[in-house]
PDB file of C-alpha atoms in Angstrom:
ATOM      1  CA  MET A   1     126.277  92.009 138.571  1.00  0.00           C
ATOM      2  CA  ILE A   2     123.708  89.682 140.152  1.00  0.00           C
ATOM      3  CA  ARG A   3     123.430  86.438 138.196  1.00  0.00           C
ATOM      4  CA  VAL A   4     120.054  84.664 138.281  1.00  0.00           C
ATOM      5  CA  LEU A   5     118.987  81.184 137.188  1.00  0.00           C
ATOM      6  CA  LEU A   6     115.315  80.713 136.251  1.00  0.00           C
ATOM      7  CA  ALA A   7     113.872  77.280 137.042  1.00  0.00           C
ATOM      8  CA  ASP A   8     110.253  76.812 135.947  1.00  0.00           C
ATOM      9  CA  ASP A   9     108.549  74.295 133.678  1.00  0.00           C
ATOM     10  CA  GLN A  10     106.481  77.028 132.017  1.00  0.00           C
ATOM     11  CA  SER A  11     108.405  78.724 129.220  1.00  0.00           C
ATOM     12  CA  LEU A  12     106.161  81.790 129.292  1.00  0.00           C
ATOM     13  CA  VAL A  13     106.920  82.346 132.976  1.00  0.00           C
ATOM     14  CA  ARG A  14     110.647  82.109 132.321  1.00  0.00           C
ATOM     15  CA  ALA A  15     110.376  84.469 129.359  1.00  0.00           C
ATOM     16  CA  GLY A  16     108.527  87.053 131.425  1.00  0.00           C
ATOM     17  CA  PHE A  17     111.043  86.919 134.253  1.00  0.00           C
ATOM     18  CA  ARG A  18     113.968  87.037 131.809  1.00  0.00           C
ATOM     19  CA  ALA A  19     112.637  90.144 130.084  1.00  0.00           C
ATOM     20  CA  LEU A  20     112.221  91.939 133.403  1.00  0.00           C
ATOM     21  CA  LEU A  21     115.538  90.879 134.949  1.00  0.00           C
ATOM     22  CA  ASP A  22     117.713  91.410 131.864  1.00  0.00           C
ATOM     23  CA  ALA A  23     116.421  94.968 131.583  1.00  0.00           C
ATOM     24  CA  GLN A  24     118.176  95.847 134.853  1.00  0.00           C
ATOM     25  CA  ARG A  25     121.712  97.211 134.900  1.00  0.00           C
ATOM     26  CA  ASP A  26     122.742  95.163 137.919  1.00  0.00           C
ATOM     27  CA  ILE A  27     121.003  91.850 137.117  1.00  0.00           C
ATOM     28  CA  GLU A  28     121.442  89.277 134.376  1.00  0.00           C
ATOM     29  CA  VAL A  29     119.838  85.898 133.688  1.00  0.00           C
ATOM     30  CA  ALA A  30     122.675  83.373 133.666  1.00  0.00           C
ATOM     31  CA  GLY A  31     120.529  80.471 132.474  1.00  0.00           C
ATOM     32  CA  GLU A  32     117.208  78.638 132.537  1.00  0.00           C
ATOM     33  CA  ALA A  33     115.943  75.193 133.518  1.00  0.00           C
ATOM     34  CA  ALA A  34     112.624  73.463 132.799  1.00  0.00           C
ATOM     35  CA  ASP A  35     112.734  70.890 135.608  1.00  0.00           C
ATOM     36  CA  GLY A  36     114.447  70.183 138.919  1.00  0.00           C
ATOM     37  CA  GLU A  37     117.152  67.912 137.555  1.00  0.00           C
ATOM     38  CA  GLU A  38     118.131  70.458 134.935  1.00  0.00           C
ATOM     39  CA  ALA A  39     118.063  73.203 137.559  1.00  0.00           C
ATOM     40  CA  LEU A  40     120.465  71.268 139.764  1.00  0.00           C
ATOM     41  CA  SER A  41     122.816  70.650 136.835  1.00  0.00           C
ATOM     42  CA  ARG A  42     122.720  74.283 135.742  1.00  0.00           C
ATOM     43  CA  VAL A  43     123.374  75.552 139.260  1.00  0.00           C
ATOM     44  CA  ARG A  44     126.455  73.363 139.531  1.00  0.00           C
ATOM     45  CA  GLU A  45     127.636  74.562 136.130  1.00  0.00           C
ATOM     46  CA  LEU A  46     126.860  78.273 136.386  1.00  0.00           C
ATOM     47  CA  ARG A  47     127.052  78.994 140.133  1.00  0.00           C
ATOM     48  CA  PRO A  48     124.423  81.785 140.019  1.00  0.00           C
ATOM     49  CA  ASP A  49     123.859  84.157 142.914  1.00  0.00           C
ATOM     50  CA  VAL A  50     120.112  83.501 142.991  1.00  0.00           C
ATOM     51  CA  VAL A  51     117.860  80.709 141.754  1.00  0.00           C
ATOM     52  CA  LEU A  52     114.191  81.527 141.185  1.00  0.00           C
ATOM     53  CA  MET A  53     112.839  78.002 141.718  1.00  0.00           C
ATOM     54  CA  ASP A  54     109.299  76.840 140.993  1.00  0.00           C
ATOM     55  CA  ILE A  55     108.041  74.458 143.676  1.00  0.00           C
ATOM     56  CA  ARG A  56     106.172  72.146 141.296  1.00  0.00           C
ATOM     57  CA  MET A  57     108.294  70.835 138.433  1.00  0.00           C
ATOM     58  CA  PRO A  58     108.683  67.474 136.641  1.00  0.00           C
ATOM     59  CA  ARG A  59     111.456  64.904 137.198  1.00  0.00           C
ATOM     60  CA  LEU A  60     112.625  66.552 140.427  1.00  0.00           C
ATOM     61  CA  ASP A  61     110.435  69.066 142.237  1.00  0.00           C
ATOM     62  CA  GLY A  62     111.748  72.416 143.407  1.00  0.00           C
ATOM     63  CA  LEU A  63     111.740  71.365 147.039  1.00  0.00           C
ATOM     64  CA  ALA A  64     114.051  68.404 146.453  1.00  0.00           C
ATOM     65  CA  ALA A  65     116.266  70.430 144.126  1.00  0.00           C
ATOM     66  CA  THR A  66     116.569  73.177 146.737  1.00  0.00           C
ATOM     67  CA  ARG A  67     117.532  70.693 149.429  1.00  0.00           C
ATOM     68  CA  ARG A  68     120.317  69.276 147.239  1.00  0.00           C
ATOM     69  CA  ILE A  69     121.625  72.745 146.465  1.00  0.00           C
ATOM     70  CA  THR A  70     121.679  73.933 150.068  1.00  0.00           C
ATOM     71  CA  GLU A  71     123.275  70.703 151.295  1.00  0.00           C
ATOM     72  CA  ASP A  72     126.173  71.058 148.834  1.00  0.00           C
ATOM     73  CA  GLU A  73     128.942  73.045 150.532  1.00  0.00           C
ATOM     74  CA  ARG A  74     130.371  73.990 147.139  1.00  0.00           C
ATOM     75  CA  LEU A  75     127.155  75.891 146.421  1.00  0.00           C
ATOM     76  CA  GLY A  76     127.118  77.806 149.696  1.00  0.00           C
ATOM     77  CA  GLY A  77     126.894  81.173 147.951  1.00  0.00           C
ATOM     78  CA  VAL A  78     123.782  80.266 145.961  1.00  0.00           C
ATOM     79  CA  LYS A  79     120.500  81.649 147.319  1.00  0.00           C
ATOM     80  CA  VAL A  80     117.227  79.948 146.407  1.00  0.00           C
ATOM     81  CA  VAL A  81     113.934  81.809 146.195  1.00  0.00           C
ATOM     82  CA  MET A  82     110.903  79.585 145.772  1.00  0.00           C
ATOM     83  CA  LEU A  83     108.156  80.520 143.327  1.00  0.00           C
ATOM     84  CA  THR A  84     104.603  79.550 144.160  1.00  0.00           C
ATOM     85  CA  THR A  85     101.181  80.172 142.647  1.00  0.00           C
ATOM     86  CA  PHE A  86      99.481  80.804 145.978  1.00  0.00           C
ATOM     87  CA  GLU A  87     100.777  82.786 148.952  1.00  0.00           C
ATOM     88  CA  LEU A  88      99.796  80.050 151.418  1.00  0.00           C
ATOM     89  CA  ASP A  89     101.280  77.177 149.469  1.00  0.00           C
ATOM     90  CA  GLU A  90     101.435  74.031 151.576  1.00  0.00           C
ATOM     91  CA  TYR A  91     105.102  73.529 150.747  1.00  0.00           C
ATOM     92  CA  VAL A  92     106.378  76.988 151.659  1.00  0.00           C
ATOM     93  CA  PHE A  93     107.438  76.159 155.202  1.00  0.00           C
ATOM     94  CA  GLU A  94     109.080  72.930 154.047  1.00  0.00           C
ATOM     95  CA  ALA A  95     110.920  74.972 151.429  1.00  0.00           C
ATOM     96  CA  LEU A  96     112.341  77.234 154.133  1.00  0.00           C
ATOM     97  CA  ARG A  97     113.382  74.208 156.161  1.00  0.00           C
ATOM     98  CA  ALA A  98     115.072  72.835 153.051  1.00  0.00           C
ATOM     99  CA  GLY A  99     117.231  75.953 152.914  1.00  0.00           C
ATOM    100  CA  ALA A 100     115.351  78.378 150.688  1.00  0.00           C
ATOM    101  CA  SER A 101     115.962  82.025 151.492  1.00  0.00           C
ATOM    102  CA  GLY A 102     112.343  82.971 150.962  1.00  0.00           C
ATOM    103  CA  PHE A 103     109.493  82.767 148.507  1.00  0.00           C
ATOM    104  CA  LEU A 104     107.535  84.830 146.010  1.00  0.00           C
ATOM    105  CA  VAL A 105     104.144  84.368 144.415  1.00  0.00           C
ATOM    106  CA  LYS A 106     104.398  84.211 140.630  1.00  0.00           C
ATOM    107  CA  ASP A 107     102.092  87.162 140.076  1.00  0.00           C
ATOM    108  CA  THR A 108     104.135  89.444 142.314  1.00  0.00           C
ATOM    109  CA  GLU A 109     104.602  93.011 141.119  1.00  0.00           C
ATOM    110  CA  PRO A 110     107.740  93.568 138.970  1.00  0.00           C
ATOM    111  CA  ASP A 111     109.254  96.019 141.465  1.00  0.00           C
ATOM    112  CA  GLU A 112     108.754  93.512 144.287  1.00  0.00           C
ATOM    113  CA  LEU A 113     110.519  90.773 142.305  1.00  0.00           C
ATOM    114  CA  LEU A 114     113.504  93.012 141.634  1.00  0.00           C
ATOM    115  CA  ARG A 115     113.603  94.147 145.252  1.00  0.00           C
ATOM    116  CA  ALA A 116     113.500  90.515 146.384  1.00  0.00           C
ATOM    117  CA  VAL A 117     116.387  89.426 144.155  1.00  0.00           C
ATOM    118  CA  ARG A 118     118.557  92.269 145.412  1.00  0.00           C
ATOM    119  CA  ALA A 119     117.519  91.730 149.032  1.00  0.00           C
ATOM    120  CA  VAL A 120     118.353  88.044 149.146  1.00  0.00           C
ATOM    121  CA  VAL A 121     121.807  88.665 147.664  1.00  0.00           C
ATOM    122  CA  ALA A 122     122.405  91.323 150.325  1.00  0.00           C
ATOM    123  CA  GLY A 123     121.393  88.857 153.034  1.00  0.00           C
ATOM    124  CA  ASP A 124     118.335  90.856 154.048  1.00  0.00           C
ATOM    125  CA  ALA A 125     114.964  89.406 154.998  1.00  0.00           C
ATOM    126  CA  LEU A 126     112.955  88.368 151.962  1.00  0.00           C
ATOM    127  CA  LEU A 127     109.837  87.416 153.874  1.00  0.00           C
ATOM    128  CA  SER A 128     107.923  90.497 154.912  1.00  0.00           C
ATOM    129  CA  PRO A 129     106.998  90.748 158.600  1.00  0.00           C
ATOM    130  CA  GLY A 130     103.330  90.283 157.757  1.00  0.00           C
ATOM    131  CA  VAL A 131     103.966  87.172 155.686  1.00  0.00           C
ATOM    132  CA  THR A 132     106.320  85.807 158.337  1.00  0.00           C
ATOM    133  CA  ARG A 133     103.755  86.187 161.103  1.00  0.00           C
ATOM    134  CA  ARG A 134     100.917  84.658 159.138  1.00  0.00           C
ATOM    135  CA  LEU A 135     102.613  81.957 157.116  1.00  0.00           C
ATOM    136  CA  ILE A 136     105.443  80.706 159.305  1.00  0.00           C
ATOM    137  CA  ALA A 137     103.184  80.448 162.348  1.00  0.00           C
ATOM    138  CA  GLU A 138     100.673  78.507 160.252  1.00  0.00           C
ATOM    139  CA  PHE A 139     103.084  75.939 158.902  1.00  0.00           C
ATOM    140  CA  ALA A 140     105.369  75.680 161.907  1.00  0.00           C
ATOM    141  CA  SER A 141     102.407  74.188 163.759  1.00  0.00           C
ATOM    142  CA  ARG A 142     102.388  71.353 161.219  1.00  0.00           C
ATOM    143  CA  SER A 143     106.106  70.647 161.394  1.00  0.00           C
ATOM    144  CA  LYS A 144     107.941  68.319 163.729  1.00  0.00           C
ATOM    145  CA  ALA A 145     107.647  68.903 167.463  1.00  0.00           C
ATOM    146  CA  PRO A 146     109.941  71.609 168.896  1.00  0.00           C
ATOM    147  CA  ALA A 147     113.273  70.409 170.202  1.00  0.00           C
ATOM    148  CA  GLY A 148     112.841  72.244 173.484  1.00  0.00           C
ATOM    149  CA  GLY A 149     115.457  74.896 172.893  1.00  0.00           C
ATOM    150  CA  SER A 150     118.229  72.466 171.946  1.00  0.00           C
ATOM    151  CA  GLY A 151     121.089  74.023 170.042  1.00  0.00           C
ATOM    152  CA  LEU A 152     120.608  77.435 171.603  1.00  0.00           C
ATOM    153  CA  GLY A 153     123.059  76.955 174.464  1.00  0.00           C
ATOM    154  CA  GLU A 154     125.749  79.104 172.854  1.00  0.00           C
ATOM    155  CA  LEU A 155     123.457  82.113 172.575  1.00  0.00           C
ATOM    156  CA  THR A 156     123.437  84.933 175.094  1.00  0.00           C
ATOM    157  CA  GLU A 157     120.134  86.000 176.634  1.00  0.00           C
ATOM    158  CA  ARG A 158     120.053  89.031 174.338  1.00  0.00           C
ATOM    159  CA  GLU A 159     120.723  86.877 171.284  1.00  0.00           C
ATOM    160  CA  ARG A 160     117.897  84.527 172.252  1.00  0.00           C
ATOM    161  CA  GLU A 161     115.643  87.551 172.665  1.00  0.00           C
ATOM    162  CA  VAL A 162     116.653  88.883 169.251  1.00  0.00           C
ATOM    163  CA  MET A 163     116.139  85.469 167.659  1.00  0.00           C
ATOM    164  CA  ALA A 164     112.616  85.288 169.076  1.00  0.00           C
ATOM    165  CA  LEU A 165     111.831  88.709 167.630  1.00  0.00           C
ATOM    166  CA  VAL A 166     113.167  87.633 164.234  1.00  0.00           C
ATOM    167  CA  GLY A 167     110.970  84.569 164.567  1.00  0.00           C
ATOM    168  CA  ILE A 168     107.794  86.612 164.927  1.00  0.00           C
ATOM    169  CA  GLY A 169     108.668  88.629 161.864  1.00  0.00           C
ATOM    170  CA  LEU A 170     110.243  91.839 163.136  1.00  0.00           C
ATOM    171  CA  SER A 171     112.728  93.698 160.950  1.00  0.00           C
ATOM    172  CA  ASN A 172     116.036  94.974 162.334  1.00  0.00           C
ATOM    173  CA  ASP A 173     114.556  98.449 162.748  1.00  0.00           C
ATOM    174  CA  GLU A 174     111.554  97.053 164.635  1.00  0.00           C
ATOM    175  CA  ILE A 175     113.840  94.953 166.849  1.00  0.00           C
ATOM    176  CA  ALA A 176     115.922  98.043 167.573  1.00  0.00           C
ATOM    177  CA  ARG A 177     112.846  99.978 168.664  1.00  0.00           C
ATOM    178  CA  ARG A 178     111.579  97.078 170.786  1.00  0.00           C
ATOM    179  CA  LEU A 179     114.910  96.673 172.602  1.00  0.00           C
ATOM    180  CA  VAL A 180     115.792 100.400 172.591  1.00  0.00           C
ATOM    181  CA  VAL A 181     119.078  99.881 170.759  1.00  0.00           C
ATOM    182  CA  SER A 182     120.432 101.167 167.455  1.00  0.00           C
ATOM    183  CA  PRO A 183     119.523  99.376 164.188  1.00  0.00           C
ATOM    184  CA  LEU A 184     123.215  98.558 163.725  1.00  0.00           C
ATOM    185  CA  THR A 185     123.314  96.869 167.142  1.00  0.00           C
ATOM    186  CA  ALA A 186     120.203  94.882 166.298  1.00  0.00           C
ATOM    187  CA  LYS A 187     121.722  93.811 162.976  1.00  0.00           C
ATOM    188  CA  THR A 188     124.926  92.766 164.761  1.00  0.00           C
ATOM    189  CA  HIS A 189     122.983  90.593 167.210  1.00  0.00           C
ATOM    190  CA  VAL A 190     121.099  88.954 164.339  1.00  0.00           C
ATOM    191  CA  SER A 191     124.333  88.294 162.435  1.00  0.00           C
ATOM    192  CA  ARG A 192     126.104  86.800 165.472  1.00  0.00           C
ATOM    193  CA  THR A 193     123.116  84.573 166.184  1.00  0.00           C
ATOM    194  CA  MET A 194     123.119  83.291 162.604  1.00  0.00           C
ATOM    195  CA  VAL A 195     126.840  82.540 162.783  1.00  0.00           C
ATOM    196  CA  LYS A 196     126.543  80.659 166.093  1.00  0.00           C
ATOM    197  CA  LEU A 197     123.641  78.534 164.822  1.00  0.00           C
ATOM    198  CA  GLY A 198     125.032  78.002 161.336  1.00  0.00           C
ATOM    199  CA  ALA A 199     121.958  79.572 159.716  1.00  0.00           C
ATOM    200  CA  ARG A 200     122.350  80.325 156.015  1.00  0.00           C
ATOM    201  CA  ASP A 201     120.230  83.447 156.238  1.00  0.00           C
ATOM    202  CA  ARG A 202     117.458  85.190 158.120  1.00  0.00           C
ATOM    203  CA  ALA A 203     114.780  82.824 156.810  1.00  0.00           C
ATOM    204  CA  GLN A 204     116.619  79.876 158.318  1.00  0.00           C
ATOM    205  CA  LEU A 205     116.835  81.735 161.620  1.00  0.00           C
ATOM    206  CA  VAL A 206     113.049  82.049 161.610  1.00  0.00           C
ATOM    207  CA  VAL A 207     112.699  78.312 161.062  1.00  0.00           C
ATOM    208  CA  LEU A 208     115.169  77.515 163.853  1.00  0.00           C
ATOM    209  CA  ALA A 209     113.290  79.814 166.224  1.00  0.00           C
ATOM    210  CA  TYR A 210     110.175  77.690 165.752  1.00  0.00           C
ATOM    211  CA  GLU A 211     111.861  74.300 165.628  1.00  0.00           C
ATOM    212  CA  SER A 212     113.757  74.979 168.850  1.00  0.00           C
ATOM    213  CA  GLY A 213     110.564  75.978 170.641  1.00  0.00           C
ATOM    214  CA  LEU A 214     111.875  79.499 171.265  1.00  0.00           C
ATOM    215  CA  VAL A 215     108.825  80.819 169.415  1.00  0.00           C
ATOM    216  CA  ARG A 216     105.451  79.121 169.575  1.00  0.00           C
ATOM    217  CA  PRO A 217     103.172  78.849 166.523  1.00  0.00           C
ATOM    218  CA  GLY A 218     100.570  81.562 166.692  1.00  0.00           C
ATOM    219  CA  TRP A 219     102.593  83.765 169.057  1.00  0.00           C
ATOM    220  CA  LEU A 220     102.900  87.192 167.472  1.00  0.00           C
ATOM    221  CA  GLY A 221     104.803  88.818 170.268  1.00  0.00           C
TER     222      GLY A 221
END
């Protein structure tokens, strides 16, 4: 059973998400929070698998709450998905840097929301390739200057190549076709790269690809 915490200051939004999620056999809403401080407290209390976190909330915004959650080693199993009103929200890239596993627009289709919750728990990519290419490239250009490849010394040449392809938004299947390897081999390379770099998930690997300078903003491969 996938346990979800809903964090949004709009009660109608929470009610809509709760009705959809609780209707699923494999998902349940473990709790709700109306602001960032309450969300942080509830996460520590309930240890949900996924937090659907609104970016803009009173007392403590979703960005700050996410950063506190992802920095707490005791909450390492908690995945945060940011909720935003607009697809190109100015805080989305900062949310990924803070440790969020991805983001969803609030008016996303019900099936997409359910697919996203299940995907993030499974460790799969939540950001679609199209969104990754467009959005990450846009906001990476506004982030701090690349570190010139620092931190990548432990990676093999193939792992660096795979990381770059993840960075431009390719799925494991697309990486496999590009490198002429099996999807399982591609997935293994991605997993090993994440372990070596201490990335929480695939979204963090995308961020590291840009911050290290391995991928340049605007480069779509």
